[in-house]
Every structure is written in C-alpha cells, then in structure tokens.
Amino acid sequence: MLDISAYLGLFLAALLAATILPLQSEAALVGLLLSDAFAPWALLLVATTGNVLGSVINWLLGRSLERFRDRRWFPVSASGLARAQRGYQLYGRWSLLLSWVPLIGDPLTVIAGTLREPLWSFLLLVTLAKGARYLVLAALTLGWF
C-alpha cells in the first residue's frame, strides 16, 4: 500500500506543480529516487505523466481565457495578455520546449491554449521537455553521469 501512496503522492505533486499553483515536484522525485525503494523508470513515468497532465489543465484554462478578459477580477491586464501572445507567436510552438522552466513554463502552457495550439503538438513538445527535465534530475541524483 505504501508503494501506491508514494506513486500517487508523486503524481499529485507533479500535476499540481505544473498548474499555475506555486508548487515544486522535484524534491518529491529526488526523495523517492534516493530511497532505492522504487524503480527509477517508474518514478520518471509517474512524474512526467502528472506534470504533463497539469500542463494540459493550463492549456484548457488558456482555451477558455479569452471570454473572461474583460472581467474586473481577470488576473492579467489586456496589454499583458497581448504581450504574452505576441511573444508566443514570435517563437511559436517551439517555445513549449521551455515549459519545464520555473516561472515561465506554466504561463507558456496557458498562452499555448489561448492561441489554440493543437493538442497533439502541445503534448509532444511538453512531454519531451518535462520528461527530459526529470530524466536529467534523476541522472544527477543517481550519478548516471
């Protein structure tokens, strides 16, 4: 039962960390990797899946964002939203390879949804970026290089 709880905890940490909530999942992954109680490939799969699904939540939020932009409670000014959209259009979908970067990655995934990035390309690039980040973290933690 402990195994399932650890994997579920890692999945939830990774999922929530990928949304606009200010959380991190790296410490959970490193702790589980160092415990030697779990297969590293399984931990990488669970963390990547959770993190990508969290980004999909952001993408879905972005797809709904435009209809709320005139509301007083909307958290981004019209000029700020336009600036973010211009930046994304300038660098295109390839900017999603930076979706793993703290502070800019989560907003990038929201803007990708706002600009109607196709889900297939979104998933491909975000999975590549976030999977690579966790793989490098695991390699550093376990001394693979």
Tab-separated table of N, CA and C in Angstrom:
chain	number	residue	atom	x	y	z
A	1	MET	N	0.824	-1.199	0.000
A	1	MET	CA	0.000	0.000	0.000
A	1	MET	C	0.867	1.263	0.000
A	2	LEU	N	2.026	1.177	0.651
A	2	LEU	CA	2.927	2.305	0.700
A	2	LEU	C	3.415	2.673	-0.694
A	3	ASP	N	3.658	1.661	-1.538
A	3	ASP	CA	4.115	1.921	-2.904
A	3	ASP	C	3.102	2.751	-3.670
A	4	ILE	N	1.847	2.372	-3.586
A	4	ILE	CA	0.794	3.098	-4.302
A	4	ILE	C	0.703	4.526	-3.788
A	5	SER	N	0.807	4.708	-2.481
A	5	SER	CA	0.730	6.044	-1.882
A	5	SER	C	1.886	6.921	-2.357
A	6	ALA	N	3.065	6.352	-2.453
A	6	ALA	CA	4.226	7.123	-2.902
A	6	ALA	C	4.062	7.555	-4.352
A	7	TYR	N	3.634	6.618	-5.188
A	7	TYR	CA	3.426	6.961	-6.593
A	7	TYR	C	2.307	7.987	-6.750
A	8	LEU	N	1.219	7.812	-6.002
A	8	LEU	CA	0.106	8.760	-6.063
A	8	LEU	C	0.539	10.138	-5.575
A	9	GLY	N	1.300	10.164	-4.497
A	9	GLY	CA	1.807	11.439	-3.987
A	9	GLY	C	2.696	12.147	-4.992
A	10	LEU	N	3.579	11.389	-5.641
A	10	LEU	CA	4.449	11.970	-6.665
A	10	LEU	C	3.628	12.480	-7.842
A	11	PHE	N	2.648	11.687	-8.272
A	11	PHE	CA	1.784	12.092	-9.381
A	11	PHE	C	1.069	13.405	-9.053
A	12	LEU	N	0.476	13.483	-7.873
A	12	LEU	CA	-0.249	14.701	-7.483
A	12	LEU	C	0.687	15.898	-7.337
A	13	ALA	N	1.864	15.675	-6.761
A	13	ALA	CA	2.841	16.763	-6.636
A	13	ALA	C	3.241	17.283	-8.016
A	14	ALA	N	3.491	16.377	-8.951
A	14	ALA	CA	3.888	16.772	-10.301
A	14	ALA	C	2.741	17.453	-11.035
A	15	LEU	N	1.533	16.926	-10.883
A	15	LEU	CA	0.373	17.519	-11.545
A	15	LEU	C	0.134	18.934	-11.036
A	16	LEU	N	0.083	19.108	-9.729
A	16	LEU	CA	-0.188	20.431	-9.157
A	16	LEU	C	0.950	21.414	-9.428
A	17	ALA	N	2.188	20.918	-9.462
A	17	ALA	CA	3.326	21.792	-9.738
A	17	ALA	C	3.282	22.341	-11.161
A	18	ALA	N	2.634	21.631	-12.062
A	18	ALA	CA	2.567	22.079	-13.458
A	18	ALA	C	1.432	23.059	-13.703
A	19	THR	N	0.525	23.192	-12.751
A	19	THR	CA	-0.558	24.165	-12.915
A	19	THR	C	-0.041	25.524	-12.471
A	20	ILE	N	-0.915	26.481	-12.405
A	20	ILE	CA	-0.493	27.825	-12.018
A	20	ILE	C	-0.257	27.954	-10.515
A	21	LEU	N	-0.415	26.861	-9.771
A	21	LEU	CA	-0.113	26.875	-8.339
A	21	LEU	C	1.405	26.887	-8.134
A	22	PRO	N	1.893	27.631	-7.168
A	22	PRO	CA	3.348	27.736	-6.957
A	22	PRO	C	3.897	26.563	-6.143
A	23	LEU	N	3.979	25.395	-6.757
A	23	LEU	CA	4.484	24.195	-6.098
A	23	LEU	C	5.651	23.614	-6.898
A	24	GLN	N	6.430	22.757	-6.241
A	24	GLN	CA	7.540	22.085	-6.896
A	24	GLN	C	7.420	20.580	-6.667
A	25	SER	N	7.810	19.799	-7.642
A	25	SER	CA	7.735	18.339	-7.519
A	25	SER	C	9.108	17.681	-7.467
A	26	GLU	N	10.133	18.450	-7.701
A	26	GLU	CA	11.474	17.880	-7.800
A	26	GLU	C	11.932	17.237	-6.493
A	27	ALA	N	11.607	17.851	-5.362
A	27	ALA	CA	12.032	17.302	-4.073
A	27	ALA	C	11.395	15.933	-3.825
A	28	ALA	N	10.132	15.803	-4.195
A	28	ALA	CA	9.453	14.508	-4.031
A	28	ALA	C	10.120	13.444	-4.891
A	29	LEU	N	10.438	13.788	-6.127
A	29	LEU	CA	11.089	12.826	-7.015
A	29	LEU	C	12.465	12.441	-6.478
A	30	VAL	N	13.255	13.423	-6.084
A	30	VAL	CA	14.603	13.139	-5.570
A	30	VAL	C	14.529	12.267	-4.323
A	31	GLY	N	13.611	12.584	-3.431
A	31	GLY	CA	13.469	11.780	-2.211
A	31	GLY	C	13.133	10.331	-2.515
A	32	LEU	N	12.220	10.113	-3.453
A	32	LEU	CA	11.853	8.742	-3.817
A	32	LEU	C	12.980	8.035	-4.553
A	33	LEU	N	13.707	8.761	-5.385
A	33	LEU	CA	14.853	8.156	-6.071
A	33	LEU	C	15.924	7.721	-5.077
A	34	LEU	N	16.179	8.556	-4.086
A	34	LEU	CA	17.222	8.253	-3.108
A	34	LEU	C	16.825	7.134	-2.149
A	35	SER	N	15.543	6.860	-2.037
A	35	SER	CA	15.090	5.805	-1.127
A	35	SER	C	15.443	4.409	-1.632
A	36	ASP	N	15.734	4.274	-2.906
A	36	ASP	CA	16.039	2.984	-3.533
A	36	ASP	C	14.908	1.963	-3.398
A	37	ALA	N	13.728	2.418	-3.062
A	37	ALA	CA	12.591	1.509	-2.893
A	37	ALA	C	11.730	1.417	-4.151
A	38	PHE	N	12.040	2.245	-5.145
A	38	PHE	CA	11.200	2.322	-6.340
A	38	PHE	C	12.064	2.286	-7.587
A	39	ALA	N	11.508	1.738	-8.644
A	39	ALA	CA	12.225	1.709	-9.921
A	39	ALA	C	12.299	3.126	-10.485
A	40	PRO	N	13.502	3.586	-10.807
A	40	PRO	CA	13.629	4.942	-11.333
A	40	PRO	C	12.765	5.193	-12.576
A	41	TRP	N	12.669	4.214	-13.472
A	41	TRP	CA	11.871	4.406	-14.692
A	41	TRP	C	10.400	4.625	-14.346
A	42	ALA	N	9.901	3.935	-13.310
A	42	ALA	CA	8.503	4.096	-12.909
A	42	ALA	C	8.276	5.477	-12.305
A	43	LEU	N	9.225	5.928	-11.498
A	43	LEU	CA	9.107	7.268	-10.916
A	43	LEU	C	9.131	8.340	-11.998
A	44	LEU	N	10.021	8.163	-12.990
A	44	LEU	CA	10.091	9.127	-14.088
A	44	LEU	C	8.792	9.141	-14.890
A	45	LEU	N	8.235	7.985	-15.131
A	45	LEU	CA	6.974	7.889	-15.864
A	45	LEU	C	5.836	8.556	-15.108
A	46	VAL	N	5.738	8.296	-13.820
A	46	VAL	CA	4.660	8.880	-12.998
A	46	VAL	C	4.814	10.395	-12.912
A	47	ALA	N	6.028	10.880	-12.644
A	47	ALA	CA	6.255	12.321	-12.527
A	47	ALA	C	5.993	13.031	-13.847
A	48	THR	N	6.476	12.475	-14.939
A	48	THR	CA	6.269	13.093	-16.247
A	48	THR	C	4.789	13.116	-16.605
A	49	THR	N	4.097	12.021	-16.378
A	49	THR	CA	2.666	11.959	-16.693
A	49	THR	C	1.887	12.986	-15.882
A	50	GLY	N	2.150	13.067	-14.601
A	50	GLY	CA	1.463	14.048	-13.768
A	50	GLY	C	1.751	15.467	-14.200
A	51	ASN	N	3.015	15.750	-14.498
A	51	ASN	CA	3.406	17.095	-14.889
A	51	ASN	C	2.801	17.489	-16.227
A	52	VAL	N	2.777	16.570	-17.172
A	52	VAL	CA	2.179	16.856	-18.479
A	52	VAL	C	0.668	17.071	-18.330
A	53	LEU	N	0.008	16.255	-17.528
A	53	LEU	CA	-1.434	16.442	-17.327
A	53	LEU	C	-1.738	17.773	-16.657
A	54	GLY	N	-0.880	18.211	-15.757
A	54	GLY	CA	-1.035	19.540	-15.170
A	54	GLY	C	-0.922	20.631	-16.218
A	55	SER	N	-0.011	20.444	-17.158
A	55	SER	CA	0.128	21.412	-18.256
A	55	SER	C	-1.091	21.393	-19.172
A	56	VAL	N	-1.696	20.223	-19.342
A	56	VAL	CA	-2.927	20.139	-20.133
A	56	VAL	C	-4.044	20.932	-19.451
A	57	ILE	N	-4.082	20.902	-18.129
A	57	ILE	CA	-5.052	21.735	-17.406
A	57	ILE	C	-4.822	23.205	-17.738
A	58	ASN	N	-3.567	23.629	-17.737
A	58	ASN	CA	-3.246	25.017	-18.114
A	58	ASN	C	-3.687	25.311	-19.542
A	59	TRP	N	-3.439	24.379	-20.444
A	59	TRP	CA	-3.818	24.545	-21.848
A	59	TRP	C	-5.334	24.720	-21.960
A	60	LEU	N	-6.078	23.905	-21.212
A	60	LEU	CA	-7.544	24.014	-21.217
A	60	LEU	C	-7.998	25.344	-20.624
A	61	LEU	N	-7.333	25.783	-19.555
A	61	LEU	CA	-7.646	27.108	-18.998
A	61	LEU	C	-7.400	28.195	-20.039
A	62	GLY	N	-6.306	28.072	-20.747
A	62	GLY	CA	-5.984	29.051	-21.776
A	62	GLY	C	-7.026	29.101	-22.874
A	63	ARG	N	-7.575	27.965	-23.229
A	63	ARG	CA	-8.604	27.928	-24.270
A	63	ARG	C	-9.865	28.656	-23.836
A	64	SER	N	-10.094	28.754	-22.529
A	64	SER	CA	-11.278	29.438	-22.005
A	64	SER	C	-10.993	30.877	-21.593
A	65	LEU	N	-9.759	31.261	-21.610
A	65	LEU	CA	-9.321	32.541	-21.054
A	65	LEU	C	-9.913	33.768	-21.742
A	66	GLU	N	-9.971	33.748	-23.030
A	66	GLU	CA	-10.378	34.930	-23.795
A	66	GLU	C	-11.753	35.464	-23.399
A	67	ARG	N	-12.662	34.592	-23.067
A	67	ARG	CA	-14.017	35.076	-22.767
A	67	ARG	C	-14.104	35.805	-21.435
A	68	PHE	N	-13.076	35.701	-20.600
A	68	PHE	CA	-13.095	36.368	-19.304
A	68	PHE	C	-12.204	37.603	-19.244
A	69	ARG	N	-11.556	37.953	-20.318
A	69	ARG	CA	-10.552	39.024	-20.285
A	69	ARG	C	-11.114	40.381	-19.913
A	70	ASP	N	-12.393	40.629	-20.066
A	70	ASP	CA	-12.981	41.925	-19.737
A	70	ASP	C	-13.526	41.990	-18.312
A	71	ARG	N	-13.397	40.937	-17.578
A	71	ARG	CA	-13.888	40.913	-16.196
A	71	ARG	C	-12.912	41.641	-15.276
A	72	ARG	N	-13.435	42.286	-14.285
A	72	ARG	CA	-12.618	43.072	-13.359
A	72	ARG	C	-11.628	42.187	-12.591
A	73	TRP	N	-12.013	40.978	-12.274
A	73	TRP	CA	-11.175	40.088	-11.489
A	73	TRP	C	-10.100	39.372	-12.311
A	74	PHE	N	-10.131	39.563	-13.626
A	74	PHE	CA	-9.179	38.874	-14.507
A	74	PHE	C	-7.751	39.233	-14.070
A	75	PRO	N	-6.880	38.233	-13.847
A	75	PRO	CA	-5.575	38.494	-13.220
A	75	PRO	C	-4.516	39.131	-14.116
A	76	VAL	N	-4.772	39.247	-15.404
A	76	VAL	CA	-3.769	39.792	-16.322
A	76	VAL	C	-4.391	40.958	-17.084
A	77	SER	N	-3.636	42.051	-17.225
A	77	SER	CA	-4.140	43.185	-17.988
A	77	SER	C	-4.234	42.812	-19.464
A	78	ALA	N	-5.044	43.546	-20.184
A	78	ALA	CA	-5.183	43.292	-21.622
A	78	ALA	C	-3.837	43.446	-22.325
A	79	SER	N	-3.063	44.439	-21.915
A	79	SER	CA	-1.755	44.642	-22.550
A	79	SER	C	-0.791	43.508	-22.190
A	80	GLY	N	-0.860	43.018	-20.949
A	80	GLY	CA	-0.003	41.905	-20.541
A	80	GLY	C	-0.325	40.634	-21.297
A	81	LEU	N	-1.621	40.373	-21.484
A	81	LEU	CA	-2.035	39.197	-22.247
A	81	LEU	C	-1.603	39.325	-23.704
A	82	ALA	N	-1.781	40.499	-24.278
A	82	ALA	CA	-1.378	40.720	-25.671
A	82	ALA	C	0.132	40.555	-25.829
A	83	ARG	N	0.902	41.045	-24.850
A	83	ARG	CA	2.369	40.923	-24.898
A	83	ARG	C	2.781	39.445	-24.850
A	84	ALA	N	2.131	38.687	-23.980
A	84	ALA	CA	2.447	37.253	-23.875
A	84	ALA	C	2.084	36.526	-25.167
A	85	GLN	N	0.966	36.874	-25.757
A	85	GLN	CA	0.558	36.242	-27.010
A	85	GLN	C	1.526	36.583	-28.140
A	86	ARG	N	1.978	37.839	-28.192
A	86	ARG	CA	2.954	38.229	-29.224
A	86	ARG	C	4.260	37.460	-29.053
A	87	GLY	N	4.698	37.306	-27.817
A	87	GLY	CA	5.929	36.553	-27.559
A	87	GLY	C	5.802	35.111	-28.003
A	88	TYR	N	4.659	34.505	-27.717
A	88	TYR	CA	4.455	33.112	-28.126
A	88	TYR	C	4.414	33.007	-29.646
A	89	GLN	N	3.747	33.948	-30.285
A	89	GLN	CA	3.665	33.922	-31.743
A	89	GLN	C	5.045	34.143	-32.371
A	90	LEU	N	5.868	34.927	-31.728
A	90	LEU	CA	7.205	35.195	-32.247
A	90	LEU	C	8.057	33.922	-32.270
A	91	TYR	N	8.024	33.159	-31.198
A	91	TYR	CA	8.844	31.956	-31.095
A	91	TYR	C	8.085	30.688	-31.455
A	92	GLY	N	6.770	30.779	-31.518
A	92	GLY	CA	5.952	29.656	-31.949
A	92	GLY	C	5.908	28.510	-30.961
A	93	ARG	N	5.434	27.400	-31.447
A	93	ARG	CA	5.238	26.224	-30.593
A	93	ARG	C	6.538	25.716	-29.989
A	94	TRP	N	7.669	26.028	-30.613
A	94	TRP	CA	8.952	25.555	-30.098
A	94	TRP	C	9.267	26.148	-28.725
A	95	SER	N	8.613	27.254	-28.389
A	95	SER	CA	8.814	27.820	-27.057
A	95	SER	C	8.306	26.865	-25.975
A	96	LEU	N	7.447	25.918	-26.339
A	96	LEU	CA	6.956	24.934	-25.367
A	96	LEU	C	8.071	24.024	-24.856
A	97	LEU	N	9.190	23.996	-25.550
A	97	LEU	CA	10.340	23.239	-25.042
A	97	LEU	C	10.889	23.869	-23.759
A	98	LEU	N	10.450	25.096	-23.463
A	98	LEU	CA	10.827	25.756	-22.215
A	98	LEU	C	9.741	25.614	-21.150
A	99	SER	N	8.784	24.745	-21.380
A	99	SER	CA	7.675	24.583	-20.429
A	99	SER	C	8.133	24.030	-19.085
A	100	TRP	N	9.322	23.505	-19.004
A	100	TRP	CA	9.859	22.978	-17.751
A	100	TRP	C	10.478	24.065	-16.886
A	101	VAL	N	10.745	25.233	-17.450
A	101	VAL	CA	11.464	26.295	-16.740
A	101	VAL	C	10.554	26.953	-15.693
A	102	PRO	N	11.022	27.051	-14.451
A	102	PRO	CA	10.214	27.722	-13.430
A	102	PRO	C	9.868	29.158	-13.821
A	103	LEU	N	8.728	29.601	-13.424
A	103	LEU	CA	8.183	30.941	-13.622
A	103	LEU	C	7.671	31.217	-15.034
A	104	ILE	N	8.312	30.692	-16.058
A	104	ILE	CA	7.815	30.973	-17.410
A	104	ILE	C	7.086	29.786	-18.038
A	105	GLY	N	7.373	28.583	-17.558
A	105	GLY	CA	6.802	27.383	-18.173
A	105	GLY	C	5.292	27.293	-18.057
A	106	ASP	N	4.769	27.552	-16.867
A	106	ASP	CA	3.321	27.450	-16.670
A	106	ASP	C	2.554	28.488	-17.493
A	107	PRO	N	2.970	29.758	-17.467
A	107	PRO	CA	2.281	30.724	-18.331
A	107	PRO	C	2.382	30.382	-19.821
A	108	LEU	N	3.496	29.801	-20.243
A	108	LEU	CA	3.629	29.385	-21.640
A	108	LEU	C	2.551	28.380	-22.031
A	109	THR	N	2.262	27.449	-21.133
A	109	THR	CA	1.260	26.438	-21.456
A	109	THR	C	-0.145	27.028	-21.481
A	110	VAL	N	-0.389	28.053	-20.675
A	110	VAL	CA	-1.683	28.748	-20.709
A	110	VAL	C	-1.825	29.516	-22.021
A	111	ILE	N	-0.783	30.235	-22.393
A	111	ILE	CA	-0.811	31.025	-23.636
A	111	ILE	C	-0.957	30.105	-24.849
A	112	ALA	N	-0.331	28.940	-24.800
A	112	ALA	CA	-0.478	27.981	-25.906
A	112	ALA	C	-1.948	27.608	-26.084
A	113	GLY	N	-2.665	27.443	-24.994
A	113	GLY	CA	-4.097	27.168	-25.084
A	113	GLY	C	-4.876	28.353	-25.606
A	114	THR	N	-4.513	29.539	-25.139
A	114	THR	CA	-5.183	30.757	-25.603
A	114	THR	C	-5.054	30.917	-27.111
A	115	LEU	N	-3.880	30.596	-27.625
A	115	LEU	CA	-3.624	30.742	-29.058
A	115	LEU	C	-3.976	29.484	-29.849
A	116	ARG	N	-4.681	28.561	-29.192
A	116	ARG	CA	-5.223	27.373	-29.855
A	116	ARG	C	-4.149	26.476	-30.469
A	117	GLU	N	-3.048	26.316	-29.736
A	117	GLU	CA	-2.027	25.354	-30.169
A	117	GLU	C	-2.697	23.982	-30.232
A	118	PRO	N	-2.532	23.242	-31.325
A	118	PRO	CA	-3.143	21.909	-31.405
A	118	PRO	C	-2.656	21.007	-30.273
A	119	LEU	N	-3.557	20.202	-29.749
A	119	LEU	CA	-3.223	19.357	-28.608
A	119	LEU	C	-2.097	18.379	-28.930
A	120	TRP	N	-2.060	17.826	-30.140
A	120	TRP	CA	-1.031	16.845	-30.477
A	120	TRP	C	0.370	17.450	-30.389
A	121	SER	N	0.557	18.661	-30.921
A	121	SER	CA	1.890	19.271	-30.869
A	121	SER	C	2.205	19.750	-29.454
A	122	PHE	N	1.199	20.233	-28.762
A	122	PHE	CA	1.367	20.635	-27.366
A	122	PHE	C	1.866	19.450	-26.542
A	123	LEU	N	1.169	18.324	-26.640
A	123	LEU	CA	1.544	17.136	-25.874
A	123	LEU	C	2.944	16.642	-26.231
A	124	LEU	N	3.261	16.635	-27.499
A	124	LEU	CA	4.570	16.158	-27.942
A	124	LEU	C	5.698	17.004	-27.346
A	125	LEU	N	5.604	18.318	-27.494
A	125	LEU	CA	6.681	19.204	-27.047
A	125	LEU	C	6.764	19.291	-25.521
A	126	VAL	N	5.617	19.369	-24.866
A	126	VAL	CA	5.619	19.468	-23.408
A	126	VAL	C	6.110	18.157	-22.783
A	127	THR	N	5.705	17.025	-23.330
A	127	THR	CA	6.171	15.742	-22.808
A	127	THR	C	7.681	15.605	-22.993
A	128	LEU	N	8.176	16.000	-24.136
A	128	LEU	CA	9.612	15.961	-24.377
A	128	LEU	C	10.362	16.839	-23.380
A	129	ALA	N	9.894	18.057	-23.184
A	129	ALA	CA	10.577	18.997	-22.289
A	129	ALA	C	10.524	18.539	-20.836
A	130	LYS	N	9.358	18.180	-20.382
A	130	LYS	CA	9.211	17.821	-18.972
A	130	LYS	C	9.833	16.460	-18.667
A	131	GLY	N	9.730	15.535	-19.606
A	131	GLY	CA	10.382	14.239	-19.425
A	131	GLY	C	11.891	14.380	-19.374
A	132	ALA	N	12.435	15.223	-20.228
A	132	ALA	CA	13.885	15.445	-20.239
A	132	ALA	C	14.349	16.084	-18.932
A	133	ARG	N	13.572	17.022	-18.413
A	133	ARG	CA	13.939	17.656	-17.144
A	133	ARG	C	14.019	16.618	-16.028
A	134	TYR	N	13.000	15.750	-15.918
A	134	TYR	CA	13.013	14.729	-14.872
A	134	TYR	C	14.119	13.706	-15.102
A	135	LEU	N	14.405	13.381	-16.347
A	135	LEU	CA	15.485	12.436	-16.649
A	135	LEU	C	16.843	12.998	-16.221
A	136	VAL	N	17.083	14.271	-16.507
A	136	VAL	CA	18.337	14.903	-16.089
A	136	VAL	C	18.418	14.958	-14.569
A	137	LEU	N	17.316	15.287	-13.926
A	137	LEU	CA	17.304	15.327	-12.457
A	137	LEU	C	17.600	13.944	-11.874
A	138	ALA	N	17.009	12.898	-12.447
A	138	ALA	CA	17.272	11.533	-11.978
A	138	ALA	C	18.742	11.159	-12.229
A	139	ALA	N	19.260	11.520	-13.400
A	139	ALA	CA	20.649	11.195	-13.721
A	139	ALA	C	21.621	11.873	-12.750
A	140	LEU	N	21.343	13.120	-12.419
A	140	LEU	CA	22.198	13.829	-11.455
A	140	LEU	C	22.065	13.226	-10.060
A	141	THR	N	20.847	12.887	-9.681
A	141	THR	CA	20.606	12.340	-8.335
A	141	THR	C	21.250	10.972	-8.172
A	142	LEU	N	21.157	10.141	-9.198
A	142	LEU	CA	21.650	8.761	-9.097
A	142	LEU	C	23.065	8.581	-9.635
A	143	GLY	N	23.690	9.688	-10.074
A	143	GLY	CA	25.072	9.624	-10.536
A	143	GLY	C	25.246	8.870	-11.837
A	144	TRP	N	24.288	8.977	-12.745
A	144	TRP	CA	24.375	8.273	-14.017
A	144	TRP	C	25.428	8.893	-14.935
A	145	PHE	N	25.802	10.141	-14.664
A	145	PHE	CA	26.911	10.740	-15.411
A	145	PHE	C	27.643	11.713	-14.558
